[in-house]
Amino acid sequence: MREIGVGILGFGTVGAGVAAGLLKNRELMAERTGMDIVLRRIADLDITTDRGVEVDPSVLCTDAFSVISDPSVDIVVELIGGCGIAGKLVRAAIEAGKPVVTANKKLLAEQGCEIFKLAQEKGVDVFFGASVGGGIPVIRALRDGLAGNRIESVHGILNGTCNYILTRMEKEGLPFETVLKSAQEEGYAEAEPSLDVDGFDTLHKAAIIAALAYGVQPDVHTLSVEGIRGAVDGADIVYAGEFGYRIKLLAVIKNDGESVEIRVAPTMVPRDGMLASVSGVFNAALIKGDLSDKTLYYGRGAGRLPTASTVIGDILDVARNLSSGQPRAFVIPRTRMPLRIKAKGEEKSRFYVRLSIKDAPGSLAFASGIFGNHGVSISAALQKEPGSSCGGFATVVIITHEALRADVDAALEEISESPLSGGVPHCFGIAD
């Protein structure tokens, strides 16, 4: 039986989970694959803290580059994260002719183009199933199961922290800051939560999905991203429910044949739809192919063991390729013609808008007229009576027909500058 040596770079939560899984299920994997997957080395700056997994002390080291150069290591598993030292290590492994398994979404989203090009030149694998969705096989589905489909769209709830916060805000009527603090105390949110609540974690994942689905390598710094902090409050959640929707932080990746739309924003989804039922820290991706139609991938999007499960699955795939002598190497599809990536504001959908306007005759007609002047047609409107603390301003909730986001934003800017406006409008796309 052939032995395949594995070296892990990064012995944090996921790294410890991968080590535990490789040790626990070594015999099981050998039975299923005909290969002996052996944990050879683990590198981390801290090799003294108890990770809850027993490994031979001789396996541990603090020099990650020595793991890459070790001739007994056949597969390098990068679980450090970020674009700094992790990027240098991934490139070093590829240059050394060793396949890489990684869960590093930020690195792939920002530097994937050059990493995949280098891997192709060197003829080695780069597998990254755990970079999107943790334990959910989103990447595997796009790469393998749906490879014969033209992917029309992907709608994803890809951040458990945001989904947990929005779920509790809806169910318990709690404000954002209260739920965020609770999420931090329970370990669902980082002490510095910006990457999650401001949408950038989801954006990195959306960029990776777009690369697999359409062969594009977007500059993530130019993509449209809006998180839930400061954008969603309890009133929006209530009003969305009155119209039959829930609010989710959604990654939207769509192809119209000539251009690709990639964006992340709080979005209203139908309450009776598949994505609306995804609650708490769970993730899901709804993929629509021209042959498969809609398929849903659901599960835990993070965590030690779910993510480790996907990493180990990638290790086994790479091991099979090593045994057969047939690395995949090329993992991002080629396109016959370059697809343009839509700029911010080019997306089209129906929109939810919440306005605070003066409770006076003609105010609603005035706002409606501004929308009309910008080519935005109103489908439904709901006006709430002003409360005693509203200073004579009433809340108006509007649902538009399909419109260009740039036109909606222009109308809202004009309304906001009017003396009839009593506050900053809230606006969300609607994913029907």
Short mmCIF file of N, CA, C and O in Angstrom, two decimals, residues 133-204:
data_model
loop_
_atom_site.label_atom_id
_atom_site.label_comp_id
_atom_site.label_asym_id
_atom_site.label_seq_id
_atom_site.Cartn_x
_atom_site.Cartn_y
_atom_site.Cartn_z
N GLY A 133 -17.79 27.80 2.31
CA GLY A 133 -18.82 26.95 2.88
C GLY A 133 -18.36 25.93 3.89
O GLY A 133 -19.15 25.10 4.33
N GLY A 134 -17.08 25.96 4.30
CA GLY A 134 -16.62 25.04 5.34
C GLY A 134 -16.87 23.59 4.98
O GLY A 134 -16.22 23.03 4.11
N GLY A 135 -17.85 22.98 5.64
CA GLY A 135 -18.14 21.57 5.41
C GLY A 135 -19.12 21.30 4.29
O GLY A 135 -19.52 20.15 4.06
N ILE A 136 -19.53 22.35 3.57
CA ILE A 136 -20.50 22.18 2.48
C ILE A 136 -19.75 21.97 1.16
O ILE A 136 -18.84 22.73 0.85
N PRO A 137 -20.14 21.01 0.35
CA PRO A 137 -19.38 20.73 -0.89
C PRO A 137 -19.72 21.66 -2.05
O PRO A 137 -20.01 21.22 -3.16
N VAL A 138 -19.68 22.97 -1.82
CA VAL A 138 -19.99 23.93 -2.88
C VAL A 138 -18.94 23.89 -3.98
O VAL A 138 -19.26 23.82 -5.18
N ILE A 139 -17.68 23.94 -3.60
CA ILE A 139 -16.59 23.93 -4.58
C ILE A 139 -16.58 22.62 -5.36
O ILE A 139 -16.43 22.60 -6.59
N ARG A 140 -16.75 21.53 -4.65
CA ARG A 140 -16.76 20.21 -5.31
C ARG A 140 -17.92 20.11 -6.31
O ARG A 140 -17.78 19.54 -7.40
N ALA A 141 -19.07 20.67 -5.94
CA ALA A 141 -20.22 20.63 -6.85
C ALA A 141 -19.94 21.40 -8.13
O ALA A 141 -20.22 20.93 -9.24
N LEU A 142 -19.37 22.60 -7.99
CA LEU A 142 -19.07 23.41 -9.17
C LEU A 142 -17.97 22.79 -10.02
O LEU A 142 -18.02 22.81 -11.26
N ARG A 143 -16.96 22.22 -9.35
CA ARG A 143 -15.80 21.68 -10.06
C ARG A 143 -16.10 20.35 -10.73
O ARG A 143 -15.60 20.06 -11.82
N ASP A 144 -16.93 19.52 -10.10
CA ASP A 144 -17.14 18.16 -10.58
C ASP A 144 -18.60 17.87 -10.96
O ASP A 144 -18.92 17.65 -12.11
N GLY A 145 -19.48 17.89 -9.96
CA GLY A 145 -20.86 17.44 -10.18
C GLY A 145 -21.62 18.25 -11.21
O GLY A 145 -22.44 17.72 -11.95
N LEU A 146 -21.35 19.57 -11.27
CA LEU A 146 -22.07 20.43 -12.20
C LEU A 146 -21.17 20.89 -13.36
O LEU A 146 -21.49 21.86 -14.05
N ALA A 147 -20.07 20.19 -13.58
CA ALA A 147 -19.11 20.61 -14.60
C ALA A 147 -19.71 20.60 -16.00
O ALA A 147 -19.23 21.31 -16.89
N GLY A 148 -20.76 19.82 -16.23
CA GLY A 148 -21.40 19.77 -17.55
C GLY A 148 -22.49 20.82 -17.72
O GLY A 148 -23.16 20.83 -18.75
N ASN A 149 -22.66 21.69 -16.73
CA ASN A 149 -23.70 22.72 -16.77
C ASN A 149 -23.12 24.09 -17.08
O ASN A 149 -22.00 24.41 -16.67
N ARG A 150 -23.91 24.90 -17.76
CA ARG A 150 -23.66 26.33 -17.77
C ARG A 150 -24.30 26.89 -16.50
O ARG A 150 -25.51 26.76 -16.32
N ILE A 151 -23.50 27.46 -15.64
CA ILE A 151 -24.03 27.96 -14.38
C ILE A 151 -24.69 29.31 -14.63
O ILE A 151 -24.05 30.27 -15.06
N GLU A 152 -25.98 29.37 -14.38
CA GLU A 152 -26.72 30.61 -14.62
C GLU A 152 -26.61 31.56 -13.43
O GLU A 152 -26.52 32.77 -13.62
N SER A 153 -26.64 31.00 -12.22
CA SER A 153 -26.56 31.87 -11.04
C SER A 153 -26.20 31.06 -9.81
O SER A 153 -26.44 29.85 -9.74
N VAL A 154 -25.62 31.76 -8.85
CA VAL A 154 -25.38 31.20 -7.52
C VAL A 154 -25.82 32.26 -6.51
O VAL A 154 -25.40 33.42 -6.59
N HIS A 155 -26.69 31.86 -5.59
CA HIS A 155 -27.10 32.73 -4.50
C HIS A 155 -26.68 32.03 -3.20
O HIS A 155 -27.09 30.90 -2.94
N GLY A 156 -25.84 32.71 -2.41
CA GLY A 156 -25.29 32.02 -1.25
C GLY A 156 -25.40 32.80 0.05
O GLY A 156 -25.18 34.02 0.09
N ILE A 157 -25.76 32.09 1.10
CA ILE A 157 -25.62 32.57 2.48
C ILE A 157 -24.33 31.95 2.97
O ILE A 157 -24.29 30.76 3.29
N LEU A 158 -23.26 32.72 3.00
CA LEU A 158 -21.93 32.14 3.13
C LEU A 158 -21.18 32.61 4.37
O LEU A 158 -19.98 32.35 4.50
N ASN A 159 -21.87 33.28 5.28
CA ASN A 159 -21.22 33.72 6.52
C ASN A 159 -22.12 33.40 7.71
O ASN A 159 -23.19 34.00 7.86
N GLY A 160 -21.67 32.45 8.53
CA GLY A 160 -22.48 32.01 9.66
C GLY A 160 -22.69 33.08 10.70
O GLY A 160 -23.74 33.13 11.36
N THR A 161 -21.70 33.95 10.90
CA THR A 161 -21.83 35.01 11.89
C THR A 161 -22.99 35.93 11.55
O THR A 161 -23.85 36.23 12.38
N CYS A 162 -23.02 36.40 10.30
CA CYS A 162 -24.10 37.30 9.88
C CYS A 162 -25.46 36.60 9.91
O CYS A 162 -26.47 37.20 10.31
N ASN A 163 -25.48 35.34 9.49
CA ASN A 163 -26.76 34.63 9.48
C ASN A 163 -27.28 34.42 10.90
O ASN A 163 -28.48 34.52 11.17
N TYR A 164 -26.37 34.15 11.83
CA TYR A 164 -26.74 34.00 13.24
C TYR A 164 -27.32 35.31 13.77
O TYR A 164 -28.36 35.32 14.44
N ILE A 165 -26.67 36.42 13.46
CA ILE A 165 -27.13 37.73 13.95
C ILE A 165 -28.51 38.07 13.38
O ILE A 165 -29.42 38.47 14.11
N LEU A 166 -28.69 37.90 12.07
CA LEU A 166 -29.97 38.23 11.44
C LEU A 166 -31.09 37.32 11.94
O LEU A 166 -32.23 37.76 12.12
N THR A 167 -30.76 36.05 12.18
CA THR A 167 -31.77 35.11 12.69
C THR A 167 -32.27 35.54 14.06
O THR A 167 -33.48 35.57 14.32
N ARG A 168 -31.36 35.89 14.94
CA ARG A 168 -31.77 36.29 16.28
C ARG A 168 -32.45 37.66 16.28
O ARG A 168 -33.38 37.90 17.08
N MET A 169 -32.01 38.55 15.43
CA MET A 169 -32.69 39.84 15.32
C MET A 169 -34.14 39.65 14.93
O MET A 169 -35.04 40.33 15.45
N GLU A 170 -34.40 38.71 14.02
CA GLU A 170 -35.77 38.46 13.58
C GLU A 170 -36.58 37.72 14.65
O GLU A 170 -37.69 38.14 15.00
N LYS A 171 -36.04 36.66 15.18
CA LYS A 171 -36.81 35.81 16.10
C LYS A 171 -37.03 36.45 17.46
O LYS A 171 -38.06 36.23 18.11
N GLU A 172 -36.05 37.23 17.93
CA GLU A 172 -36.12 37.77 19.28
C GLU A 172 -36.32 39.27 19.33
O GLU A 172 -36.47 39.85 20.42
N GLY A 173 -36.32 39.91 18.17
CA GLY A 173 -36.53 41.34 18.13
C GLY A 173 -35.41 42.14 18.77
O GLY A 173 -35.63 43.24 19.28
N LEU A 174 -34.20 41.61 18.76
CA LEU A 174 -33.06 42.24 19.41
C LEU A 174 -32.32 43.15 18.43
O LEU A 174 -32.28 42.87 17.24
N PRO A 175 -31.68 44.23 18.92
CA PRO A 175 -30.89 45.09 18.04
C PRO A 175 -29.57 44.43 17.67
O PRO A 175 -29.08 43.54 18.36
N PHE A 176 -28.98 44.93 16.58
CA PHE A 176 -27.75 44.36 16.04
C PHE A 176 -26.65 44.27 17.09
O PHE A 176 -26.01 43.22 17.26
N GLU A 177 -26.36 45.37 17.79
CA GLU A 177 -25.23 45.40 18.71
C GLU A 177 -25.38 44.39 19.84
O GLU A 177 -24.40 43.78 20.27
N THR A 178 -26.62 44.18 20.31
CA THR A 178 -26.86 43.20 21.37
C THR A 178 -26.54 41.78 20.90
O THR A 178 -25.88 41.01 21.60
N VAL A 179 -27.00 41.46 19.69
CA VAL A 179 -26.78 40.11 19.17
C VAL A 179 -25.30 39.91 18.83
O VAL A 179 -24.75 38.83 19.04
N LEU A 180 -24.66 40.94 18.30
CA LEU A 180 -23.23 40.83 18.00
C LEU A 180 -22.44 40.53 19.26
O LEU A 180 -21.56 39.64 19.25
N LYS A 181 -22.72 41.22 20.34
CA LYS A 181 -22.02 40.98 21.60
C LYS A 181 -22.24 39.55 22.07
O LYS A 181 -21.30 38.86 22.51
N SER A 182 -23.47 39.06 21.95
CA SER A 182 -23.78 37.68 22.33
C SER A 182 -23.02 36.70 21.44
O SER A 182 -22.50 35.68 21.92
N ALA A 183 -22.96 36.99 20.14
CA ALA A 183 -22.25 36.11 19.21
C ALA A 183 -20.77 36.04 19.56
O ALA A 183 -20.14 34.98 19.45
N GLN A 184 -20.21 37.15 19.97
CA GLN A 184 -18.79 37.17 20.38
C GLN A 184 -18.58 36.35 21.63
O GLN A 184 -17.60 35.60 21.75
N GLU A 185 -19.49 36.46 22.58
CA GLU A 185 -19.38 35.70 23.82
C GLU A 185 -19.52 34.20 23.58
O GLU A 185 -18.89 33.38 24.28
N GLU A 186 -20.32 33.82 22.58
CA GLU A 186 -20.55 32.41 22.28
C GLU A 186 -19.54 31.84 21.29
O GLU A 186 -19.59 30.65 20.96
N GLY A 187 -18.63 32.68 20.82
CA GLY A 187 -17.60 32.20 19.89
C GLY A 187 -18.03 32.17 18.44
O GLY A 187 -17.31 31.63 17.59
N TYR A 188 -19.19 32.75 18.11
CA TYR A 188 -19.64 32.79 16.72
C TYR A 188 -19.12 34.01 15.97
O TYR A 188 -19.25 34.07 14.74
N ALA A 189 -18.60 34.98 16.69
CA ALA A 189 -18.07 36.19 16.05
C ALA A 189 -16.72 36.52 16.66
O ALA A 189 -16.48 36.28 17.85
N GLU A 190 -15.84 37.07 15.82
CA GLU A 190 -14.52 37.47 16.29
C GLU A 190 -14.62 38.73 17.16
O GLU A 190 -15.58 39.49 17.06
N ALA A 191 -13.59 38.93 17.99
CA ALA A 191 -13.54 40.15 18.79
C ALA A 191 -13.53 41.38 17.88
O ALA A 191 -14.12 42.42 18.21
N GLU A 192 -12.85 41.29 16.74
CA GLU A 192 -12.89 42.33 15.72
C GLU A 192 -13.68 41.76 14.54
O GLU A 192 -13.15 41.02 13.72
N PRO A 193 -14.98 42.06 14.46
CA PRO A 193 -15.88 41.34 13.54
C PRO A 193 -16.01 41.92 12.15
O PRO A 193 -16.84 41.46 11.37
N SER A 194 -15.20 42.92 11.80
CA SER A 194 -15.42 43.65 10.54
C SER A 194 -15.44 42.74 9.32
O SER A 194 -16.26 42.92 8.41
N LEU A 195 -14.51 41.78 9.26
CA LEU A 195 -14.43 40.91 8.08
C LEU A 195 -15.76 40.22 7.82
O LEU A 195 -16.17 40.05 6.67
N ASP A 196 -16.45 39.84 8.89
CA ASP A 196 -17.73 39.14 8.76
C ASP A 196 -18.88 40.11 8.55
O ASP A 196 -19.59 40.06 7.54
N VAL A 197 -19.11 41.02 9.51
CA VAL A 197 -20.33 41.82 9.50
C VAL A 197 -20.33 42.89 8.42
O VAL A 197 -21.39 43.40 8.05
N ASP A 198 -19.16 43.24 7.91
CA ASP A 198 -19.10 44.23 6.83
C ASP A 198 -19.07 43.59 5.45
O ASP A 198 -18.90 44.28 4.43
N GLY A 199 -19.18 42.25 5.39
CA GLY A 199 -19.40 41.56 4.13
C GLY A 199 -18.19 41.07 3.38
O GLY A 199 -18.33 40.39 2.36
N PHE A 200 -16.97 41.35 3.87
CA PHE A 200 -15.78 41.02 3.08
C PHE A 200 -15.48 39.52 3.06
O PHE A 200 -14.97 39.01 2.06
N ASP A 201 -15.76 38.82 4.14
CA ASP A 201 -15.58 37.37 4.14
C ASP A 201 -16.46 36.74 3.05
O ASP A 201 -16.01 35.89 2.28
N THR A 202 -17.70 37.16 2.98
CA THR A 202 -18.61 36.65 1.95
C THR A 202 -18.13 37.04 0.55
O THR A 202 -18.24 36.26 -0.40
N LEU A 203 -17.59 38.25 0.41
CA LEU A 203 -17.11 38.71 -0.89
C LEU A 203 -15.96 37.84 -1.40
O LEU A 203 -15.91 37.50 -2.59
N HIS A 204 -15.04 37.47 -0.52
CA HIS A 204 -13.93 36.60 -0.93
C HIS A 204 -14.48 35.27 -1.47
O HIS A 204 -14.00 34.75 -2.49
#
